[in-house]
Amino acid sequence: MHTARPDPATPPTGREPGHADAAPDPTAEVVDLCRDLLRIDTTNTGDNDTSAGERRAAEYVAEKLAEVGVAAEIHESAPGRANLIARIPGVDPGRDALLVHGHLDVVPADPDEWSVHPFSGEVRDGYLWGRGAIDMKDFDAMVLAVVRHWQRTGVRPPRDIVLAYTADEEAGSDYGAHFLVQQHRDLFDGCTEAVGEVGGFSYSISDAQRLYLIETAEKGLDWMRLHARGRPGHGSFVHDDNAVTALAEAVARIGRHRFPLTVTPTVRAFLTELSDVLGVELDPDDPETAIAKLGPIANIIGATVRSTANPTRLAAGYKDNVIPGRATATIDCRSLPGQSELLERQLRELVGPDIEIEYIQRQPALETTFDGDLVDAMSAALRAEDPGARPVPYMLSGGTDAKAFAQLGMRCFGFAPLRLPADLNFSALFHGIDERVPVDGLQFGVRVLDRFLRNC
Ligand SMILES: [Zn+2]
């Protein structure tokens, strides 16, 4: 039956809804929403003058929420650096709120390297292609699809859900999550738990079984700059106080160093579960041997059993025949939970007393336990949509906006559910060429999120 009222449920995409009085299927709509977001170039260059796309993306999300009666606020940290916040009231206002957060920015993409244009949002071979397809406009669109569906059908979540769509995650979140936490912490009143990237994706064990990796821990960010000082001089003389030599020696020592193995509760639980499901011995007390047996996810898990320090930049000198008075290097360090101070001491020992260490970024690692009602709700939603699902906790070697939200005392999880084909090298798609998301995986994610958030 057709109705004459202006239907807020009709997406302005020109797509013909089946029945005017039936709400559009969120699993169909998510593809349109994700494609629209992919077509908005939100490249985060790290430079405010060229990151204008975030504003357009935030306005797009605001418009999609407004269509179904959800009011959103946009907070700019700098012109164009837009962050969107909305609160969906829950049935029980006495309960703590849940934060659901996704970033809108993406890392740069060079169209010459891609099979499709990275901002075309093309659907091809069962995938939706584009920069941000898995990091993380997929989740942004899934959440939007679920909320729009609820608003149209009168569903209310059990408790308040705060939605945050942030800027600047790809350049350290200073203009995004950190800005919100520092300047607008009242927006997160009552939020004690949070879900965002990078977790909830599947890793196939067999046709019948898939692990779903739920992020319960994140390594810390400990980015530092080394400064070596020496005596400037003529390049032709005998010289025993050369800043470049001193720096190079320190950098080489750091680059070759292997920090001690530490198996955290998260990694121990992961290896134990995996060992059980594979029927292969993965001894958490011999993590290197265990990780060598993991195949495609060895590089994800291998980085979570020790702190790491990788030299990434070097700078010194201004002329071929002049010995400079100073030289600098940047070291990308990632500390295990509770090991930031230890890592600092170890690095000071490695570089020696004459080289100065300056921190550029220092954000502590996170780790929470894999238990409680929220974890149960995630697991139940996954199992309902995939009977072969086996949810396991894991630690992310990188960092996300969760680091900012954890400062407000929230327990943070990575849960952006995706069922992936067994042969897809998922980790290679992050910031990679031909980033794409399986359309059926995206639709699976909507169904899982819908179930999960109804029972959170
Ligand atoms: Zn991301």
Short mmCIF file of C-alpha atoms and ligand atoms in Angstrom, two decimals:
data_model
loop_
_atom_site.label_atom_id
_atom_site.label_comp_id
_atom_site.label_asym_id
_atom_site.label_seq_id
_atom_site.Cartn_x
_atom_site.Cartn_y
_atom_site.Cartn_z
CA MET A 1 0.00 0.00 0.00
CA HIS A 2 1.32 3.38 -0.92
CA THR A 3 1.07 6.34 1.38
CA ALA A 4 1.09 9.97 0.43
CA ARG A 5 3.21 11.21 3.33
CA PRO A 6 6.76 12.29 2.54
CA ASP A 7 8.66 9.18 3.45
CA PRO A 8 11.80 9.87 5.44
CA ALA A 9 12.71 6.24 4.87
CA THR A 10 13.26 6.71 1.15
CA PRO A 11 16.95 7.14 0.46
CA PRO A 12 17.58 9.95 -2.03
CA THR A 13 19.55 7.67 -4.30
CA GLY A 14 16.89 7.26 -6.95
CA ARG A 15 16.57 3.62 -5.90
CA GLU A 16 13.02 2.36 -6.10
CA PRO A 17 11.88 1.05 -2.71
CA GLY A 18 9.91 -2.20 -2.96
CA HIS A 19 6.97 -0.85 -0.98
CA ALA A 20 6.62 2.70 0.19
CA ASP A 21 5.43 1.50 3.59
CA ALA A 22 8.24 -1.04 4.04
CA ALA A 23 11.47 0.29 5.44
CA PRO A 24 14.43 -0.23 3.12
CA ASP A 25 16.53 -3.23 3.94
CA PRO A 26 19.57 -2.01 5.89
CA THR A 27 21.74 -4.68 4.27
CA ALA A 28 20.93 -3.17 0.89
CA GLU A 29 21.24 0.38 2.11
CA VAL A 30 24.66 -0.15 3.67
CA VAL A 31 26.17 -0.61 0.21
CA ASP A 32 24.84 2.77 -0.93
CA LEU A 33 25.92 4.47 2.28
CA CYS A 34 29.40 3.02 2.13
CA ARG A 35 29.74 3.87 -1.55
CA ASP A 36 28.64 7.46 -0.95
CA LEU A 37 31.22 7.79 1.84
CA LEU A 38 33.97 6.27 -0.31
CA ARG A 39 33.23 8.84 -3.01
CA ILE A 40 33.93 11.68 -0.60
CA ASP A 41 37.70 12.09 -0.65
CA THR A 42 38.62 12.42 3.02
CA THR A 43 42.36 12.00 2.55
CA ASN A 44 44.19 13.00 5.68
CA THR A 45 47.40 14.60 4.50
CA GLY A 46 48.33 15.72 7.99
CA ASP A 47 47.91 19.29 6.72
CA ASN A 48 44.76 21.21 7.72
CA ASP A 49 44.64 23.14 4.44
CA THR A 50 44.13 19.98 2.42
CA SER A 51 41.90 17.86 4.65
CA ALA A 52 38.57 19.45 3.70
CA GLY A 53 36.84 16.18 2.88
CA GLU A 54 36.20 15.35 6.51
CA ARG A 55 33.69 18.20 6.74
CA ARG A 56 31.78 16.93 3.70
CA ALA A 57 31.72 13.42 5.09
CA ALA A 58 30.50 14.60 8.50
CA GLU A 59 27.76 16.64 6.81
CA TYR A 60 26.76 13.61 4.79
CA VAL A 61 26.42 11.53 7.96
CA ALA A 62 24.50 14.35 9.68
CA GLU A 63 22.10 14.51 6.75
CA LYS A 64 21.54 10.74 6.77
CA LEU A 65 20.82 10.89 10.50
CA ALA A 66 18.55 13.94 10.15
CA GLU A 67 16.48 12.11 7.52
CA VAL A 68 15.45 9.63 10.20
CA GLY A 69 15.07 12.15 12.99
CA VAL A 70 18.44 11.91 14.76
CA ALA A 71 20.02 15.27 15.57
CA ALA A 72 23.79 15.37 15.34
CA GLU A 73 26.35 17.98 16.35
CA ILE A 74 29.42 18.73 14.30
CA HIS A 75 32.45 20.00 16.20
CA GLU A 76 35.38 21.36 14.24
CA SER A 77 38.82 21.31 15.81
CA ALA A 78 40.10 23.49 12.96
CA PRO A 79 38.38 24.66 9.77
CA GLY A 80 37.25 21.53 7.92
CA ARG A 81 38.40 19.11 10.61
CA ALA A 82 34.90 17.96 11.47
CA ASN A 83 33.79 15.52 14.17
CA LEU A 84 30.18 14.38 14.45
CA ILE A 85 28.47 13.30 17.64
CA ALA A 86 24.91 12.04 18.16
CA ARG A 87 23.20 10.31 21.04
CA ILE A 88 20.55 7.63 20.52
CA PRO A 89 18.53 7.43 23.74
CA GLY A 90 18.22 3.99 25.23
CA VAL A 91 15.28 2.33 26.95
CA ASP A 92 17.01 2.44 30.34
CA PRO A 93 18.49 5.89 31.03
CA GLY A 94 19.87 4.54 34.31
CA ARG A 95 22.39 2.36 32.52
CA ASP A 96 25.83 3.49 31.41
CA ALA A 97 26.13 4.48 27.77
CA LEU A 98 28.03 2.75 24.98
CA LEU A 99 30.24 4.72 22.60
CA VAL A 100 30.32 3.54 18.98
CA HIS A 101 33.07 5.35 17.09
CA GLY A 102 34.45 5.41 13.56
CA HIS A 103 36.86 7.75 11.84
CA LEU A 104 35.95 9.47 8.59
CA ASP A 105 39.46 10.22 7.29
CA VAL A 106 41.54 7.90 5.13
CA VAL A 107 45.21 7.64 4.23
CA PRO A 108 46.28 8.90 0.79
CA ALA A 109 45.86 6.72 -2.30
CA ASP A 110 47.65 7.07 -5.64
CA PRO A 111 45.14 6.36 -8.46
CA ASP A 112 47.99 5.24 -10.75
CA GLU A 113 48.63 2.25 -8.50
CA TRP A 114 45.01 1.10 -8.25
CA SER A 115 42.87 -1.16 -10.48
CA VAL A 116 39.91 1.22 -9.97
CA HIS A 117 39.91 4.88 -8.97
CA PRO A 118 40.33 4.92 -5.17
CA PHE A 119 37.43 7.36 -4.75
CA SER A 120 35.05 5.83 -7.30
CA GLY A 121 33.22 3.51 -4.89
CA GLU A 122 32.96 0.90 -7.62
CA VAL A 123 31.30 -2.48 -7.06
CA ARG A 124 33.20 -5.17 -8.94
CA ASP A 125 33.63 -8.93 -8.46
CA GLY A 126 31.54 -8.92 -5.30
CA TYR A 127 33.62 -6.21 -3.65
CA LEU A 128 33.09 -2.54 -2.98
CA TRP A 129 36.38 -0.85 -3.83
CA GLY A 130 37.87 2.34 -2.52
CA ARG A 131 40.24 3.96 -0.05
CA GLY A 132 38.54 3.50 3.30
CA ALA A 133 36.57 0.39 2.29
CA ILE A 134 37.90 -1.49 5.33
CA ASP A 135 39.55 1.39 7.20
CA MET A 136 36.93 2.32 8.10
CA LYS A 137 34.04 3.66 6.07
CA ASP A 138 32.65 0.14 6.04
CA PHE A 139 31.94 0.35 9.76
CA ASP A 140 30.82 3.98 9.48
CA ALA A 141 28.22 2.89 6.94
CA MET A 142 27.17 -0.21 8.89
CA VAL A 143 26.44 1.82 12.00
CA LEU A 144 24.54 4.38 9.95
CA ALA A 145 22.49 1.66 8.25
CA VAL A 146 21.58 0.07 11.59
CA VAL A 147 20.60 3.37 13.22
CA ARG A 148 18.51 4.42 10.21
CA HIS A 149 16.77 1.08 10.25
CA TRP A 150 15.98 1.38 13.96
CA GLN A 151 14.66 4.90 13.60
CA ARG A 152 12.35 3.84 10.79
CA THR A 153 11.05 0.79 12.60
CA GLY A 154 10.84 2.17 16.13
CA VAL A 155 13.67 0.15 17.67
CA ARG A 156 15.37 1.62 20.71
CA PRO A 157 18.63 0.31 22.10
CA PRO A 158 18.67 -1.00 25.68
CA ARG A 159 20.89 1.89 26.80
CA ASP A 160 22.14 5.19 25.37
CA ILE A 161 24.41 4.83 22.39
CA VAL A 162 26.73 7.72 21.59
CA LEU A 163 27.85 7.82 17.97
CA ALA A 164 31.14 9.52 17.16
CA TYR A 165 32.41 10.01 13.62
CA THR A 166 35.86 11.46 13.95
CA ALA A 167 38.48 13.32 11.95
CA ASP A 168 42.23 12.81 11.91
CA GLU A 169 42.60 9.25 13.15
CA GLU A 170 45.20 8.57 10.46
CA ALA A 171 47.50 11.33 11.70
CA GLY A 172 47.33 10.76 15.44
CA SER A 173 43.77 12.00 16.23
CA ASP A 174 44.81 15.42 17.57
CA TYR A 175 42.06 17.07 15.48
CA GLY A 176 39.65 14.21 16.12
CA ALA A 177 39.24 11.92 19.11
CA HIS A 178 41.84 13.68 21.28
CA PHE A 179 40.21 17.04 20.55
CA LEU A 180 36.79 15.68 21.52
CA VAL A 181 38.10 14.12 24.70
CA GLN A 182 39.96 17.28 25.73
CA GLN A 183 37.43 19.93 24.66
CA HIS A 184 34.05 18.20 24.72
CA ARG A 185 34.25 15.44 27.26
CA ASP A 186 30.65 16.13 28.36
CA LEU A 187 29.49 14.60 25.07
CA PHE A 188 30.63 11.25 26.43
CA ASP A 189 28.87 11.53 29.79
CA GLY A 190 28.01 8.10 31.10
CA CYS A 191 30.02 6.20 28.46
CA THR A 192 31.91 3.37 30.14
CA GLU A 193 32.48 1.11 27.16
CA ALA A 194 33.38 1.71 23.52
CA VAL A 195 33.52 -0.19 20.26
CA GLY A 196 35.40 0.86 17.12
CA GLU A 197 38.02 -0.57 14.75
CA VAL A 198 40.06 -2.99 14.29
CA GLY A 199 38.36 -6.24 15.23
CA GLY A 200 35.41 -8.51 14.60
CA PHE A 201 36.81 -9.77 11.29
CA SER A 202 36.98 -13.46 10.44
CA TYR A 203 39.97 -15.70 9.96
CA SER A 204 39.05 -19.01 8.35
CA ILE A 205 40.15 -22.22 9.97
CA SER A 206 38.05 -24.45 7.71
CA ASP A 207 34.82 -24.20 5.74
CA ALA A 208 32.96 -24.85 8.98
CA GLN A 209 34.97 -22.71 11.41
CA ARG A 210 36.10 -19.14 11.57
CA LEU A 211 37.85 -17.26 14.31
CA TYR A 212 36.57 -13.73 14.81
CA LEU A 213 39.33 -11.57 16.24
CA ILE A 214 37.93 -9.09 18.74
CA GLU A 215 40.40 -6.41 19.76
CA THR A 216 40.80 -6.22 23.53
CA ALA A 217 44.28 -4.71 23.61
CA GLU A 218 46.37 -2.20 21.70
CA LYS A 219 50.06 -1.53 21.88
CA GLY A 220 51.21 1.88 23.00
CA LEU A 221 52.60 4.59 20.76
CA ASP A 222 56.04 5.76 21.79
CA TRP A 223 57.35 7.77 18.86
CA MET A 224 60.64 9.48 19.55
CA ARG A 225 63.24 11.64 17.93
CA LEU A 226 66.91 11.10 18.63
CA HIS A 227 69.24 14.09 18.60
CA ALA A 228 72.98 13.62 18.21
CA ARG A 229 75.30 16.57 18.59
CA GLY A 230 78.92 16.85 17.56
CA ARG A 231 81.56 19.30 16.42
CA PRO A 232 80.88 20.78 12.98
CA GLY A 233 83.82 20.83 10.64
CA HIS A 234 85.39 20.46 7.21
CA GLY A 235 84.71 17.14 5.53
CA SER A 236 88.36 16.69 4.54
CA PHE A 237 89.83 16.73 8.07
CA VAL A 238 90.38 13.97 10.58
CA HIS A 239 87.32 14.25 12.82
CA ASP A 240 86.44 12.28 15.96
CA ASP A 241 83.19 13.98 17.03
CA ASN A 242 80.85 13.49 14.09
CA ALA A 243 77.11 13.74 14.90
CA VAL A 244 76.16 11.65 11.85
CA THR A 245 78.44 8.80 12.90
CA ALA A 246 77.14 8.84 16.47
CA LEU A 247 73.53 8.91 15.34
CA ALA A 248 74.03 6.17 12.76
CA GLU A 249 75.55 3.88 15.38
CA ALA A 250 72.65 4.45 17.76
CA VAL A 251 70.07 3.94 15.02
CA ALA A 252 71.71 0.71 13.93
CA ARG A 253 71.78 -0.61 17.48
CA ILE A 254 68.06 0.14 17.90
CA GLY A 255 67.12 -1.27 14.50
CA ARG A 256 68.87 -4.58 15.21
CA HIS A 257 67.69 -4.91 18.78
CA ARG A 258 65.03 -7.46 19.72
CA PHE A 259 63.14 -6.60 22.87
CA PRO A 260 62.33 -9.42 25.27
CA LEU A 261 59.31 -11.62 24.63
CA THR A 262 56.33 -11.00 26.88
CA VAL A 263 53.09 -12.92 26.55
CA THR A 264 50.23 -10.76 27.81
CA PRO A 265 46.91 -12.28 28.94
CA THR A 266 45.34 -11.30 25.59
CA VAL A 267 47.96 -13.05 23.47
CA ARG A 268 47.95 -16.06 25.79
CA ALA A 269 44.17 -16.39 25.42
CA PHE A 270 44.45 -15.99 21.65
CA LEU A 271 47.11 -18.71 21.28
CA THR A 272 45.25 -21.06 23.60
CA GLU A 273 41.99 -20.71 21.65
CA LEU A 274 43.72 -21.04 18.32
CA SER A 275 45.64 -24.10 19.44
CA ASP A 276 42.39 -25.69 20.51
CA VAL A 277 40.56 -24.96 17.30
CA LEU A 278 43.46 -26.01 15.05
CA GLY A 279 44.39 -29.06 17.08
CA VAL A 280 48.00 -27.88 16.80
CA GLU A 281 50.26 -27.22 19.74
CA LEU A 282 50.80 -23.47 20.14
CA ASP A 283 52.68 -23.09 23.37
CA PRO A 284 52.14 -19.57 24.77
CA ASP A 285 55.40 -19.99 26.66
CA ASP A 286 57.24 -20.46 23.38
CA PRO A 287 55.50 -17.73 21.38
CA GLU A 288 58.04 -17.49 18.54
CA THR A 289 57.61 -21.14 17.60
CA ALA A 290 53.85 -20.80 17.99
CA ILE A 291 53.64 -17.71 15.81
CA ALA A 292 55.75 -19.30 13.07
CA LYS A 293 52.90 -21.81 12.65
CA LEU A 294 50.22 -19.15 12.12
CA GLY A 295 50.53 -18.48 8.39
CA PRO A 296 48.91 -15.27 7.11
CA ILE A 297 48.21 -13.75 10.54
CA ALA A 298 51.74 -14.33 11.84
CA ASN A 299 52.67 -10.71 11.11
CA ILE A 300 49.63 -9.41 13.03
CA ILE A 301 50.25 -11.57 16.08
CA GLY A 302 54.06 -11.58 15.88
CA ALA A 303 54.17 -7.87 16.66
CA THR A 304 52.20 -8.36 19.87
CA VAL A 305 54.65 -10.45 21.88
CA ARG A 306 57.33 -7.81 22.26
CA SER A 307 57.78 -4.07 22.16
CA THR A 308 59.27 -2.86 18.89
CA ALA A 309 61.41 0.07 17.76
CA ASN A 310 61.79 0.78 14.07
CA PRO A 311 63.91 3.67 12.75
CA THR A 312 61.79 5.51 10.18
CA ARG A 313 63.47 8.86 9.39
CA LEU A 314 66.97 10.33 9.29
CA ALA A 315 68.02 13.94 8.85
CA ALA A 316 71.43 15.57 8.91
CA GLY A 317 73.68 17.89 6.96
CA TYR A 318 73.26 20.52 4.31
CA LYS A 319 76.37 20.17 2.14
CA ASP A 320 78.44 17.24 0.88
CA ASN A 321 81.72 18.45 2.35
CA VAL A 322 80.52 19.89 5.66
CA ILE A 323 80.31 17.79 8.82
CA PRO A 324 77.07 18.96 10.49
CA GLY A 325 76.86 19.78 14.17
CA ARG A 326 73.70 17.78 14.66
CA ALA A 327 71.75 14.85 13.29
CA THR A 328 68.28 13.51 14.07
CA ALA A 329 66.41 10.26 13.61
CA THR A 330 62.81 9.24 14.25
CA ILE A 331 62.05 5.90 15.86
CA ASP A 332 58.58 4.39 15.71
CA CYS A 333 58.33 2.50 18.99
CA ARG A 334 55.34 0.45 20.11
CA SER A 335 55.22 -0.70 23.68
CA LEU A 336 53.38 -3.64 25.15
CA PRO A 337 50.83 -2.87 27.89
CA GLY A 338 52.65 -1.63 30.99
CA GLN A 339 56.04 -1.48 29.27
CA SER A 340 56.36 2.13 28.13
CA GLU A 341 58.78 3.09 30.93
CA LEU A 342 60.72 -0.13 30.49
CA LEU A 343 61.04 0.55 26.78
CA GLU A 344 62.31 4.05 27.50
CA ARG A 345 65.00 2.68 29.85
CA GLN A 346 66.01 0.05 27.31
CA LEU A 347 66.31 2.64 24.56
CA ARG A 348 68.34 5.00 26.71
CA GLU A 349 70.74 2.15 27.32
CA LEU A 350 70.93 1.37 23.61
CA VAL A 351 71.61 4.95 22.47
CA GLY A 352 74.08 5.81 25.25
CA PRO A 353 74.44 8.97 27.30
CA ASP A 354 75.35 11.42 24.51
CA ILE A 355 72.20 11.15 22.45
CA GLU A 356 69.09 12.99 23.53
CA ILE A 357 65.66 11.34 23.32
CA GLU A 358 62.63 13.53 22.66
CA TYR A 359 59.12 12.04 22.66
CA ILE A 360 56.92 13.09 19.72
CA GLN A 361 53.96 10.91 20.72
CA ARG A 362 53.43 8.94 23.86
CA GLN A 363 50.11 7.18 24.28
CA PRO A 364 49.92 4.21 26.60
CA ALA A 365 48.88 0.74 25.51
CA LEU A 366 45.42 -0.58 26.37
CA GLU A 367 44.32 -3.97 27.54
CA THR A 368 41.00 -5.15 28.85
CA THR A 369 39.68 -8.60 29.67
CA PHE A 370 37.68 -10.75 27.30
CA ASP A 371 34.63 -11.16 29.46
CA GLY A 372 31.46 -9.47 30.63
CA ASP A 373 28.06 -8.73 29.13
CA LEU A 374 29.36 -6.68 26.22
CA VAL A 375 31.72 -9.46 25.10
CA ASP A 376 28.89 -11.97 25.50
CA ALA A 377 26.66 -9.80 23.31
CA MET A 378 29.35 -9.54 20.60
CA SER A 379 29.94 -13.29 20.67
CA ALA A 380 26.24 -14.15 20.59
CA ALA A 381 25.63 -11.83 17.63
CA LEU A 382 28.51 -13.40 15.69
CA ARG A 383 27.35 -16.95 16.43
CA ALA A 384 23.78 -16.15 15.45
CA GLU A 385 24.91 -14.95 12.02
CA ASP A 386 27.70 -17.48 11.56
CA PRO A 387 27.23 -20.79 13.39
CA GLY A 388 30.91 -21.53 12.70
CA ALA A 389 32.04 -18.39 14.53
CA ARG A 390 34.54 -18.64 17.35
CA PRO A 391 35.23 -15.22 18.90
CA VAL A 392 38.75 -14.74 20.29
CA PRO A 393 40.51 -11.77 21.86
CA TYR A 394 43.60 -10.29 20.24
CA MET A 395 45.98 -7.39 20.58
CA LEU A 396 46.38 -4.81 17.80
CA SER A 397 49.98 -3.80 17.17
CA GLY A 398 48.88 -0.38 15.91
CA GLY A 399 46.80 2.33 17.52
CA THR A 400 43.28 3.68 17.08
CA ASP A 401 40.99 6.39 18.46
CA ALA A 402 40.39 4.02 21.38
CA LYS A 403 43.54 5.47 22.94
CA ALA A 404 41.79 8.82 23.34
CA PHE A 405 38.52 7.39 24.62
CA ALA A 406 40.30 5.13 27.10
CA GLN A 407 41.51 8.33 28.80
CA LEU A 408 37.91 8.88 29.88
CA GLY A 409 37.97 5.51 31.62
CA MET A 410 36.14 3.58 28.91
CA ARG A 411 36.76 -0.07 28.31
CA CYS A 412 37.58 -0.19 24.61
CA PHE A 413 37.05 -2.94 22.06
CA GLY A 414 37.69 -3.30 18.34
CA PHE A 415 34.51 -4.76 16.91
CA ALA A 416 33.66 -3.88 13.31
CA PRO A 417 32.29 -7.26 12.25
CA LEU A 418 33.15 -8.60 8.81
CA ARG A 419 32.93 -12.09 7.44
CA LEU A 420 35.79 -12.44 4.98
CA PRO A 421 36.58 -14.94 2.23
CA ALA A 422 39.17 -17.50 3.36
CA ASP A 423 41.70 -16.48 0.71
CA LEU A 424 41.57 -12.71 1.27
CA ASN A 425 44.77 -11.18 2.69
CA PHE A 426 42.87 -8.77 4.92
CA SER A 427 45.80 -7.18 6.76
CA ALA A 428 47.46 -6.27 3.44
CA LEU A 429 44.42 -4.15 2.50
CA PHE A 430 44.89 -1.74 5.43
CA HIS A 431 46.41 1.38 3.85
CA GLY A 432 47.08 -0.90 0.87
CA ILE A 433 46.52 -0.69 -2.87
CA ASP A 434 43.08 -1.88 -4.10
CA GLU A 435 41.51 -1.63 -0.65
CA ARG A 436 38.08 -3.25 -0.91
CA VAL A 437 35.42 -4.86 1.20
CA PRO A 438 33.33 -7.90 0.23
CA VAL A 439 29.73 -6.75 -0.28
CA ASP A 440 28.36 -9.82 1.50
CA GLY A 441 30.82 -9.22 4.35
CA LEU A 442 29.52 -5.68 4.72
CA GLN A 443 25.96 -6.98 4.84
CA PHE A 444 26.94 -9.63 7.37
CA GLY A 445 28.42 -6.82 9.48
CA VAL A 446 25.10 -4.94 9.47
CA ARG A 447 23.22 -8.01 10.68
CA VAL A 448 25.76 -8.70 13.43
CA LEU A 449 25.84 -5.07 14.58
CA ASP A 450 22.07 -4.88 14.58
CA ARG A 451 21.86 -7.91 16.87
CA PHE A 452 24.76 -6.80 19.02
CA LEU A 453 23.55 -3.24 19.58
CA ARG A 454 20.00 -4.39 20.36
CA ASN A 455 21.46 -6.50 23.14
CA CYS A 456 24.29 -4.29 24.36
ZN ZN B 1 41.39 3.04 10.84
#
